[in-house]
Coordinates of C-alpha atoms and ligand atoms in Angstrom, one line a residue:
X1 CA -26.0 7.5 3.4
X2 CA -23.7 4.9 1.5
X3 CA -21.5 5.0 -1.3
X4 CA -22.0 1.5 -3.4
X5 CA -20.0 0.9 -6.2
X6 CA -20.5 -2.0 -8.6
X7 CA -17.2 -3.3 -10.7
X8 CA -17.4 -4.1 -14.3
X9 CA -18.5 -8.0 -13.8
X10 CA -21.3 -6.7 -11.7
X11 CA -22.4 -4.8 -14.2
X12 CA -21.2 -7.2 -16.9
X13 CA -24.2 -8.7 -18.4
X14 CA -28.1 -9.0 -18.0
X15 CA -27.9 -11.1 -14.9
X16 CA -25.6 -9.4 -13.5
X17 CA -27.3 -6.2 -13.5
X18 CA -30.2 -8.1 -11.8
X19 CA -28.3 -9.3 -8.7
X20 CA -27.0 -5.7 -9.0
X21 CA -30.3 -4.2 -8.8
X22 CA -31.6 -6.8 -6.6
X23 CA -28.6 -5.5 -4.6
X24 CA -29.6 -1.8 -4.4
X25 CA -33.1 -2.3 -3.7
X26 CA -32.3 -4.1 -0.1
X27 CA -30.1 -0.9 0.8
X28 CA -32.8 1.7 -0.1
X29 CA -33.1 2.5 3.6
X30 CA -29.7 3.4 3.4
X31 CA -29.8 6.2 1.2
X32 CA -27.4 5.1 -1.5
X33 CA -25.3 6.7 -3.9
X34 CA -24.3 4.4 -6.6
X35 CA -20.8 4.2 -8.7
X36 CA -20.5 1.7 -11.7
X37 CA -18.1 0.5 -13.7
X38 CA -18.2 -0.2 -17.7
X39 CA -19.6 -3.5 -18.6
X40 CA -17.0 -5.9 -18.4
X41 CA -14.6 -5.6 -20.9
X42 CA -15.2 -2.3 -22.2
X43 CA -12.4 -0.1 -21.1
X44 CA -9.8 -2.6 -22.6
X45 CA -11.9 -2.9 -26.2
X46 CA -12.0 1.1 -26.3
X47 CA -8.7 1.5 -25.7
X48 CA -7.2 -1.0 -28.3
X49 CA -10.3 0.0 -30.7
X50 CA -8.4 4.0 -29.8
X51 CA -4.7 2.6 -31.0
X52 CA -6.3 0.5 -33.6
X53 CA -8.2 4.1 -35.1
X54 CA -4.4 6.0 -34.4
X55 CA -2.8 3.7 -36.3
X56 CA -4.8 4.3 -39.1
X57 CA -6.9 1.0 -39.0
X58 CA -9.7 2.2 -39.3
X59 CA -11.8 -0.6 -40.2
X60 CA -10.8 -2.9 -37.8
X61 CA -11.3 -0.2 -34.9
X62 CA -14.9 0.3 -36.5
X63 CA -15.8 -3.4 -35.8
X64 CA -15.0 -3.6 -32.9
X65 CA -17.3 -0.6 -31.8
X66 CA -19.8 -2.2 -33.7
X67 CA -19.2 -5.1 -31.5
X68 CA -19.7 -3.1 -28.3
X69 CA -22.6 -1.7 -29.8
X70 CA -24.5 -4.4 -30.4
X71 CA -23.6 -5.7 -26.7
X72 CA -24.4 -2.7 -25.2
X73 CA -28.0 -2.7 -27.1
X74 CA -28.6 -6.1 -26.5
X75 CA -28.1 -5.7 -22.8
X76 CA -30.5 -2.7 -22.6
X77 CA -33.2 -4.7 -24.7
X78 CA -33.1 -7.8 -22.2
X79 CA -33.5 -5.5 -19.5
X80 CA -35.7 -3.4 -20.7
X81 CA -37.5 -5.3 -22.8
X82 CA -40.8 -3.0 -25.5
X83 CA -41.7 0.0 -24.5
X84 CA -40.8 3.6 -24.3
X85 CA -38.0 3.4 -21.5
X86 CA -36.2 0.7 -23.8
X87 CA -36.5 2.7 -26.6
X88 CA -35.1 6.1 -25.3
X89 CA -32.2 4.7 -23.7
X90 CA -31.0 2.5 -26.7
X91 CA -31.5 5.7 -28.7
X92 CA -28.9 7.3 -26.3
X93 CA -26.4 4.3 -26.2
X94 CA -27.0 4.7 -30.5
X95 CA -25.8 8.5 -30.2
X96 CA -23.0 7.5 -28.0
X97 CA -21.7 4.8 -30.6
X98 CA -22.5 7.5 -33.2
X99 CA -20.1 9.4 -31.7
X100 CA -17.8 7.0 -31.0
X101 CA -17.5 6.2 -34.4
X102 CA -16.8 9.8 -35.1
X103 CA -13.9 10.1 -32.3
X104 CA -12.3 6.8 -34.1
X105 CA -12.6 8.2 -37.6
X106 CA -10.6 12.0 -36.4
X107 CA -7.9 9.8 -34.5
X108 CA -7.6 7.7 -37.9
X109 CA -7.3 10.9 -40.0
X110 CA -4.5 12.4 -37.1
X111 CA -2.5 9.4 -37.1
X112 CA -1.9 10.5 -33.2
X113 CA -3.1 9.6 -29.5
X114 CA -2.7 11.7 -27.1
X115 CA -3.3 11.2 -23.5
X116 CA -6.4 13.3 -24.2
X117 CA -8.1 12.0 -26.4
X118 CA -7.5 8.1 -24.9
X119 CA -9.5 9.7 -21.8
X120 CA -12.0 10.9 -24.3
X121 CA -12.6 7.5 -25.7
X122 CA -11.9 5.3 -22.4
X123 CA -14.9 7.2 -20.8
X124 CA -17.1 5.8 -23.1
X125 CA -17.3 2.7 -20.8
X126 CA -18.9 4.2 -17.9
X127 CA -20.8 7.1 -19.5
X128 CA -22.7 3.9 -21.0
X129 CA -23.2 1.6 -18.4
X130 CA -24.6 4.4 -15.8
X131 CA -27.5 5.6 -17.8
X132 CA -28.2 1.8 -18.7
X133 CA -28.0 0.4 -14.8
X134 CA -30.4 3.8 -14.4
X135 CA -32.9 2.8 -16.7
X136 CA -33.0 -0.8 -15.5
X137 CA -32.9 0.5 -11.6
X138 CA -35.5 2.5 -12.5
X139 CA -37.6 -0.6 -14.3
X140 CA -36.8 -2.7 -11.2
X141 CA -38.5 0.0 -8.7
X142 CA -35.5 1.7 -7.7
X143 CA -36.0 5.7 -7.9
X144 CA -32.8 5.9 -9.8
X145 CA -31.6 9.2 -11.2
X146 CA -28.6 9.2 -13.6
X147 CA -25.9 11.6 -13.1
X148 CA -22.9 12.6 -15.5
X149 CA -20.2 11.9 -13.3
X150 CA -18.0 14.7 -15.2
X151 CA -19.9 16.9 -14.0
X152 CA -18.8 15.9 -10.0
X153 CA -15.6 14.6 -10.0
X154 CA -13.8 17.4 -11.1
X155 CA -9.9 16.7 -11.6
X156 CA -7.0 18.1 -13.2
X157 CA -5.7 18.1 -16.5
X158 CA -3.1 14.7 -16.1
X159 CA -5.0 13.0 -18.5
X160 CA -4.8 9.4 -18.0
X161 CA -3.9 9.9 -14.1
X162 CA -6.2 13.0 -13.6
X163 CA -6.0 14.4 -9.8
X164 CA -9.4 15.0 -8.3
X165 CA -9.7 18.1 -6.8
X166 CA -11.6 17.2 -3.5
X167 CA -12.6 20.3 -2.7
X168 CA -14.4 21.1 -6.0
X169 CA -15.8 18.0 -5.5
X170 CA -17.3 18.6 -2.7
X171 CA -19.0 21.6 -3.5
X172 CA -20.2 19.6 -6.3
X173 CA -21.7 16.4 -4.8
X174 CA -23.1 18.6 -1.6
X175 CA -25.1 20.6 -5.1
X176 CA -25.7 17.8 -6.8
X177 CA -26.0 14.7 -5.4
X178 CA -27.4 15.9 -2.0
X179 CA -31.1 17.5 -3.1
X180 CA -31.8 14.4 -5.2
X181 CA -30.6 11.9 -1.9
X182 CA -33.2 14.5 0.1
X183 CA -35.4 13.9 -2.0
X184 CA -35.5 10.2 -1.9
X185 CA -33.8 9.3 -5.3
X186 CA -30.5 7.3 -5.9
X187 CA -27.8 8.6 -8.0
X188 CA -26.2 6.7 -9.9
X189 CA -23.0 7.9 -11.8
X190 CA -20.2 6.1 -13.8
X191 CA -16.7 5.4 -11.9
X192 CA -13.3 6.3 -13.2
X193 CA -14.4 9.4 -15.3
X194 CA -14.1 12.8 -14.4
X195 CA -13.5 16.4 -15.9
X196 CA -11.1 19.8 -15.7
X197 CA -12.9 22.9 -14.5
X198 CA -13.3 23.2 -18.1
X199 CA -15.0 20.7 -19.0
X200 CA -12.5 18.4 -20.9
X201 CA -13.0 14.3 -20.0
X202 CA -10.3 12.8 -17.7
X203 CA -9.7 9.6 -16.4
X204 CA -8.1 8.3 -13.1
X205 CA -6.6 5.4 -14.3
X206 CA -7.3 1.9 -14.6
X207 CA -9.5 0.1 -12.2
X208 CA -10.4 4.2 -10.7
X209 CA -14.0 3.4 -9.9
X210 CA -13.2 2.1 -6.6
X211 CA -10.8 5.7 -6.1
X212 CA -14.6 7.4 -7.5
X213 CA -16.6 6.1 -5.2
X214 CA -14.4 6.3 -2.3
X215 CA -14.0 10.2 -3.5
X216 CA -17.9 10.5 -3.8
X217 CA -17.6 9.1 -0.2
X218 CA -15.4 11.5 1.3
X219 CA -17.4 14.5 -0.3
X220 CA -20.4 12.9 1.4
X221 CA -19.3 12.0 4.4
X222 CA -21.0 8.6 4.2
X223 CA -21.3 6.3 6.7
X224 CA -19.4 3.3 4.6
X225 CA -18.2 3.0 1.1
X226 CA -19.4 -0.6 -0.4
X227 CA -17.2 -2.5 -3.1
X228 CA -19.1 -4.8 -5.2
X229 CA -16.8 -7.3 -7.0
X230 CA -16.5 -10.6 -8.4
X231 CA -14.9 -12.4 -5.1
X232 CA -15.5 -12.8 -1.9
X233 CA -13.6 -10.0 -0.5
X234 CA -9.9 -9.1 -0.2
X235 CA -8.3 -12.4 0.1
X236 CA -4.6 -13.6 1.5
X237 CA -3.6 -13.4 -1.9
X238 CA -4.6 -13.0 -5.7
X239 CA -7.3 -16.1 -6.2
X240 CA -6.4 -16.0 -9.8
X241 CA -2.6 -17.0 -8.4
X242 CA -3.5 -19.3 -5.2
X243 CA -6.6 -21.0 -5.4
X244 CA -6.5 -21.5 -2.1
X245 CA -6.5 -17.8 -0.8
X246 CA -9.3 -17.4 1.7
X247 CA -11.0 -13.8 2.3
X248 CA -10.2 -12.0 5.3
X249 CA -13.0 -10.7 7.2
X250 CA -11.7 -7.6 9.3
X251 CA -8.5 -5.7 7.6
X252 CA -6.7 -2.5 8.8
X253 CA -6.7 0.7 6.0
X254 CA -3.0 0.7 6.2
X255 CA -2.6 -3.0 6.0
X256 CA -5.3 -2.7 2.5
X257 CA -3.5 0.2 1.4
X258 CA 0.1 -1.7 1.1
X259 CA -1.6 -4.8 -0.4
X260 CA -3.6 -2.7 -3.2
X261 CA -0.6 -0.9 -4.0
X262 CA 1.5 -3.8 -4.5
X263 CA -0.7 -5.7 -6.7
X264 CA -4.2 -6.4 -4.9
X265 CA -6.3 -5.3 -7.9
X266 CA -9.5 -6.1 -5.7
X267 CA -9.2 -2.2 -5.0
X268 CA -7.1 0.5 -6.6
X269 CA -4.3 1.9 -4.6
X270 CA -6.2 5.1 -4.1
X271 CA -9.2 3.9 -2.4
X272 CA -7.9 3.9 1.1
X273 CA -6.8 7.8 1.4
X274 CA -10.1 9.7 1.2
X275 CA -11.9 6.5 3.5
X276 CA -8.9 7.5 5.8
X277 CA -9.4 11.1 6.2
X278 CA -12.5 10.5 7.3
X279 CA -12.9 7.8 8.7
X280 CA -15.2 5.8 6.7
X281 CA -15.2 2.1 6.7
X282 CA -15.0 0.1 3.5
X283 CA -16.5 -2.7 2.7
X284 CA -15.9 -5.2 -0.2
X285 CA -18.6 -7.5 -1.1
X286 CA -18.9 -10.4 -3.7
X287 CA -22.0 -9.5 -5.9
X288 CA -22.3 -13.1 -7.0
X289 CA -22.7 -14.0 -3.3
X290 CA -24.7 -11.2 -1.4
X291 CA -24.9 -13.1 1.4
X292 CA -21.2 -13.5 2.5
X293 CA -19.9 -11.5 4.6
X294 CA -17.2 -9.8 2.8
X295 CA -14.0 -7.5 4.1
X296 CA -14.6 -4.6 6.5
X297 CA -11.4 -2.1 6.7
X298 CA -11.0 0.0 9.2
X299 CA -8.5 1.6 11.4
X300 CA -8.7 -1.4 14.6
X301 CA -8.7 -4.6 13.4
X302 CA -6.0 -6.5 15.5
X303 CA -3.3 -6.5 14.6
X304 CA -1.9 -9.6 12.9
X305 CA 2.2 -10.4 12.0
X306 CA 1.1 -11.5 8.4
X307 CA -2.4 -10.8 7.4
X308 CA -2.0 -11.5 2.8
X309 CA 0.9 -11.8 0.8
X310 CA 0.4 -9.7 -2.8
X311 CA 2.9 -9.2 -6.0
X312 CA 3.6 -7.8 -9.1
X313 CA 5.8 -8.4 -12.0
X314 CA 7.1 -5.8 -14.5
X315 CA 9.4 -3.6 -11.8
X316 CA 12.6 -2.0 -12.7
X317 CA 15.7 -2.2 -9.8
X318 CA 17.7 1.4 -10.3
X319 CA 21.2 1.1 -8.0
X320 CA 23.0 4.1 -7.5
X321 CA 26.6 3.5 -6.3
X322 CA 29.3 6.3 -5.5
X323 CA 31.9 6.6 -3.0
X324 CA 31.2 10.1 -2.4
X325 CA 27.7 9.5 -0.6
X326 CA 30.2 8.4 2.3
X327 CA 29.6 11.0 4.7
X328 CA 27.9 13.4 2.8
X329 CA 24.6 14.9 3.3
X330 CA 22.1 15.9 0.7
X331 CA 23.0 12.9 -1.9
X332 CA 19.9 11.0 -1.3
X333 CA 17.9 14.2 -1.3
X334 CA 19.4 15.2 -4.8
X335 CA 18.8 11.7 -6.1
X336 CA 14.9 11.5 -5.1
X337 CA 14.4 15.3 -6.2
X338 CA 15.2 13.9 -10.0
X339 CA 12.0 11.3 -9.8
X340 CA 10.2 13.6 -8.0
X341 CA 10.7 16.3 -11.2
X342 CA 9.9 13.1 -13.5
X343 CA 6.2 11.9 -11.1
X344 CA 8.3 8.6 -11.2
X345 CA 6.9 7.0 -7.8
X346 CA 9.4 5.5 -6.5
X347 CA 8.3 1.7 -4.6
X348 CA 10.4 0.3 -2.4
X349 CA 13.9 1.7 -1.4
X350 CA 17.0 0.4 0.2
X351 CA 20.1 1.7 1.2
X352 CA 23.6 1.4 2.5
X353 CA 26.6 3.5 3.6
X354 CA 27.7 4.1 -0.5
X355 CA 24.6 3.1 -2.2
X356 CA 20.9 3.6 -3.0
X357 CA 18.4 1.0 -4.5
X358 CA 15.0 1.8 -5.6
X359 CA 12.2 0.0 -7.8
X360 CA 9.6 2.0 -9.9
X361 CA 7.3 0.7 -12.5
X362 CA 8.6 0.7 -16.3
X363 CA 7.8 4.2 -17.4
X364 CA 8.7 6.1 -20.4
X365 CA 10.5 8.7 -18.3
X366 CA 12.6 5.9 -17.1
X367 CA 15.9 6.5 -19.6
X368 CA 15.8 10.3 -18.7
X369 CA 15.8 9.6 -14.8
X370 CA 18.6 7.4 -15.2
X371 CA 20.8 9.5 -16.9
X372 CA 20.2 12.5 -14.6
X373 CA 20.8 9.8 -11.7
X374 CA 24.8 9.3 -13.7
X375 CA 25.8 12.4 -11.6
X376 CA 25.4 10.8 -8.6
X377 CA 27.7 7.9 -9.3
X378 CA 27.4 4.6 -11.1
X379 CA 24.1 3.5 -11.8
X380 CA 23.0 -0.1 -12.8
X381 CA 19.2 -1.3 -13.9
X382 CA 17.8 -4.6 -13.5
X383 CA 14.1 -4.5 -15.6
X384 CA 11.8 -7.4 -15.7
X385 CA 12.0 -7.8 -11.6
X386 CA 8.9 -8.0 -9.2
X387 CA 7.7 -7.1 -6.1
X388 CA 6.2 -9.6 -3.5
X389 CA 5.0 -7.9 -0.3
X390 CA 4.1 -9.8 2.9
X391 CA 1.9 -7.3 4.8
X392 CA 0.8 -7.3 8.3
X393 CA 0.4 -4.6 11.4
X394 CA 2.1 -7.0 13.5
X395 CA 4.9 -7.7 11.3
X396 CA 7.5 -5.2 12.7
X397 CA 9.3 -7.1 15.8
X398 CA 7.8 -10.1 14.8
X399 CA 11.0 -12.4 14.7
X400 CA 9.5 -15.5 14.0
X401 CA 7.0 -14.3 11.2
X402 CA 10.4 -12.4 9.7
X403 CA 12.8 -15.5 9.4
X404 CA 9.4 -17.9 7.9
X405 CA 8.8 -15.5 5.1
X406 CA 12.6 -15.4 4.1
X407 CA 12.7 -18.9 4.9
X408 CA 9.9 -19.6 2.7
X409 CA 11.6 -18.8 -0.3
X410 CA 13.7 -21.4 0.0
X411 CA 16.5 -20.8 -2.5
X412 CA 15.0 -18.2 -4.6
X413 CA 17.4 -15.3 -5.9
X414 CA 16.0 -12.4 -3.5
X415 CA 18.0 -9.0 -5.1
X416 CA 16.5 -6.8 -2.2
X417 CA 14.3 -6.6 0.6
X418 CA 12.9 -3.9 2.3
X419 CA 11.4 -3.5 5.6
X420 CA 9.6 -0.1 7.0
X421 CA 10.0 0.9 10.7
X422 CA 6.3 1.1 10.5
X423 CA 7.1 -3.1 10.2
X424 CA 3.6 -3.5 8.6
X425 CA 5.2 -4.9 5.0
X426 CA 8.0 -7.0 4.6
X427 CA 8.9 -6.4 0.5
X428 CA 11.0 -8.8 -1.6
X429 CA 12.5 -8.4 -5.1
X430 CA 12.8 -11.2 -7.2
X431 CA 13.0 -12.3 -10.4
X432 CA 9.7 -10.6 -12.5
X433 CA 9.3 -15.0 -13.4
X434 CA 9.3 -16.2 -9.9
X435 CA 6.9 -13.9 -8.2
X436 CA 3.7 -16.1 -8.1
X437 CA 6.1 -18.7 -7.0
X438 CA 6.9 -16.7 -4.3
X439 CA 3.6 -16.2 -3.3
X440 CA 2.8 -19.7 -3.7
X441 CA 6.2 -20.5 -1.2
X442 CA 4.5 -17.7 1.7
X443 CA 1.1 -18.5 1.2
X444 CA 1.9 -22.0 2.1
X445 CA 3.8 -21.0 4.8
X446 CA 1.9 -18.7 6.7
X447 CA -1.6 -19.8 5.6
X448 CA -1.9 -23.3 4.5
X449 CA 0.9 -25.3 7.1
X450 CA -0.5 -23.8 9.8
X451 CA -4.2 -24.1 8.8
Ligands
ADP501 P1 -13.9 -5.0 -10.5 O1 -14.2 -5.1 -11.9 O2 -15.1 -5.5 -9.6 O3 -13.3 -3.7 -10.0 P2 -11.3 -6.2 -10.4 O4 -11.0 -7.2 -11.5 O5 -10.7 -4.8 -10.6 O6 -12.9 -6.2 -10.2 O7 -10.8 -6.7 -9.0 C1 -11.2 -8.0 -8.5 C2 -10.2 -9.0 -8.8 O8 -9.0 -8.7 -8.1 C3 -10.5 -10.4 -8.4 O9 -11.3 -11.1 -9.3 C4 -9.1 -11.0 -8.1 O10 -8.8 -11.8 -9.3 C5 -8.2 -9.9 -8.1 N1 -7.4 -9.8 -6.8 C6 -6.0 -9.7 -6.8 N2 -5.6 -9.8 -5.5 C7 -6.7 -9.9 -4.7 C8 -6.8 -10.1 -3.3 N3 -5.8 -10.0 -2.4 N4 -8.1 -10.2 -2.9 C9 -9.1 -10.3 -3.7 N5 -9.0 -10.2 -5.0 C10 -7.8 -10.0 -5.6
LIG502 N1 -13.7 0.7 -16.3 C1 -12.4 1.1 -15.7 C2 -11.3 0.1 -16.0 O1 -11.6 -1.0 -16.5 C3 -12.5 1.5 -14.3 C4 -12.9 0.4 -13.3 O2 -13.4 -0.6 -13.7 O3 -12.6 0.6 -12.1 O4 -10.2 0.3 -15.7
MG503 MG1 -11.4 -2.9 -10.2

């Protein structure tokens, strides 16, 4: 058994949904579960078209799902082509829009978006593209099956962020997805969407397909999970920043954890945990080009001092200076326990004898942290900074690879640095405006010189 799950631009368009099926149909000895993605695009359209409805603009908002309608249709009719398969599914995707339309016209009247009803509309991506790549699997030869992912991944109620609850999802793919895999069909479910016990739609967050499929996975216990995506792998760095990034055949999970979290959107952060706890290898794959060899991660690729450099911008520095942390226990403690009680995730942390430094994404809860963090001493933020992290196993001890990185950046203002004892990432602050100029300055350095 395999978990395969296909992003939004391999799921994007007619041919795309070809290669996709083509795809599929060599793995069919491999029992596989499939996860997709919305078409490309979609998630973003619904939730502007979801603000646009809020804010009382109606019309506009109604375009635009008149938009997606008629690319969702067209899709399914240059798939599908005459006949009664083409018809019943576009009569679906029609009942979906229908209600769409409906959703858009109650937010209009309420004037309001809450985090619920954004997960109610975002979903709309996936619970359309799974029964569409269904129906075309099925065309194709594939004994495809389409299942309402809601109904298996089962979170809690943080809409927007939902939690799954593994155990409940479990029970749920082991009664669900297992008796169709028996008997010889593949499932095929939309990524990123989930429910509460009680039915109500979450979502895990943007880009959670790869966390669904890696979650479906787990509950399995597969023997790999498969990421289908628009490049070649996970590369030395974001393509869309170095052109010259190459893709990097064997990673470790902890190395592919640090580098999703700090900007690596080729997986979301999440992915690597449930592959972890069990041991699963993943797998990233270029649809475009099945016949590359893509990234395996696992736990024992050797280790390497710098193995891809990542970033992101749009990081706020919080200081927190006070004499009074001199010698006494418990301060730090106090200070973390106030993001904790705010689910601010704190990044990257330094510290001194008097003083603590942390970075955390810009967050609404951000001006109510900061002035619970005032009765710890002075506190000073520095917003619009970024992250750049140099990741590698062998990093830690690694003198050489240490003083090139920092070297690298040349005269670039660095206003922290961070290194774990684990010594597998090397983060820099900088300026939010000089991070892909950082990455450009230590991708040259540790992959291009030397190459
Ligand atoms: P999908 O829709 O398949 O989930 P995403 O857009 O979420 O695709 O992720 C793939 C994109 O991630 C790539 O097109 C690339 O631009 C970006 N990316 C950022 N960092 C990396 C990296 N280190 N390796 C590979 N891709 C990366
Ligand atoms: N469609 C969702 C998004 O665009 C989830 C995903 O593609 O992983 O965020
Ligand atoms: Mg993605």
């Amino acid at each position: 058994m395999i978990v395969a799950k296909f992003g939004g631009t391999s799921v994007g368009d007619t041919a795309a949904i070809e290669r996709t099926a083509a795809i599929v149909r060599g793995r069919l000895s491999r029992h596989p579960v499939i996860v997709v993605s919305a078409l490309a695009g979609t998630t973003n359209a619904l939730l502007e078209l979801a603000a646009q409805s809020a804010q009382g603009q109606f019309i506009v908002a109604l375009r635009g799902i008149e938009m997606l309608r008629d690319r969702h249709l067209a899709v399914v009719d240059e798939l599908l082509g005459d006949g009664e398969a083409a018809a019943d599914i576009a009569a679906d995707v029609s009942v979906l829009f229908d209600e769409l339309a409906h959703l858009g016209e109650a937010l209009s009247v309420l004037g309001d978006l809450s985090p619920r009803s954004l997960d109610a509309v975002a979903a709309y991506g996936e619970r359309l593209s799974a029964p569409i790549v269904t129906a075309a699997f099925l065309q194709r030869g594939i004994p495809a099956t389409f299942v309402d992912a809601r109904r298996v991944m089962v979170t809690d109620a943080t809409f927007g962020k939902a939690l799954p609850q593994v155990d409940a999802i479990a029970d749920a793919a082991r009664e669900q997805l297992l008796p169709l895999l028996r008997a010889g069909r593949v499932p095929v479910l939309g990524g990123y969407i989930g429910a509460t016990a009680a039915g109500i739609t979450t979502t895990l967050g943007r880009g959670g397909s790869d966390y669904s499929a890696a979650l479906f996975g787990a509950a399995l216990d597969v023997e790999a999970i498969e990421i289908w995506t628009d490049v070649d792998g996970m590369l030395t760095a974001d393509p869309r920043v170095i052109p010259a990034a190459r893709a990097i055949e064997h990673i470790r999970f902890d190395e592919a954890a640090e580098l999703a979290s700090f900007g690596a959107k080729v997986l979301h952060p999440s992915t690597i945990a449930p592959a972890v706890q069990r041991s699963i290898p993943v797998f990233i794959y270029n649809s475009h080009r099945p016949e590359g060899h893509g990234t395996r991660i696992t736990f024992d690729a050797p280790r390497l001092p710098v193995r891809a450099i990542a970033g992101r911008a749009n990081v706020v520095l919080v200081n927190v200076k006070s004499n009074k942390m001199l010698g006494t226990p418990g301060v730090v403690r106090g200070i973390f326990a106030i993001f904790e009680r705010f689910s601010l995730s704190v990044d990257v942390i330094a510290t001194s004898e008097v003083s603590v430094s942390v970075t955390v994404d810009a967050d609404h809860h951000l001006d109510a942290v900061l002035g619970e963090l005032r009765a710890f001493g002075d506190v000073t933020v520095e917003r619009g900074r970024g992250i750049v992290a140099i990741v590698g196993s062998g990093l830690g001890g690694h003198t050489p690879a240490m003083a090139r990185a920092l070297g690298a950046l040349g005269e670039l203002r660095v206003h922290m640095c961070s290194l774990s004892a684990s010594g597998i990432n090397l983060t820099v602050i900088v300026d939010g405006d000089q991070v892909h100029e950082a990455m450009r300055r230590l991708h040259r350095a540790f992959f291009e010189d030397a190459a």
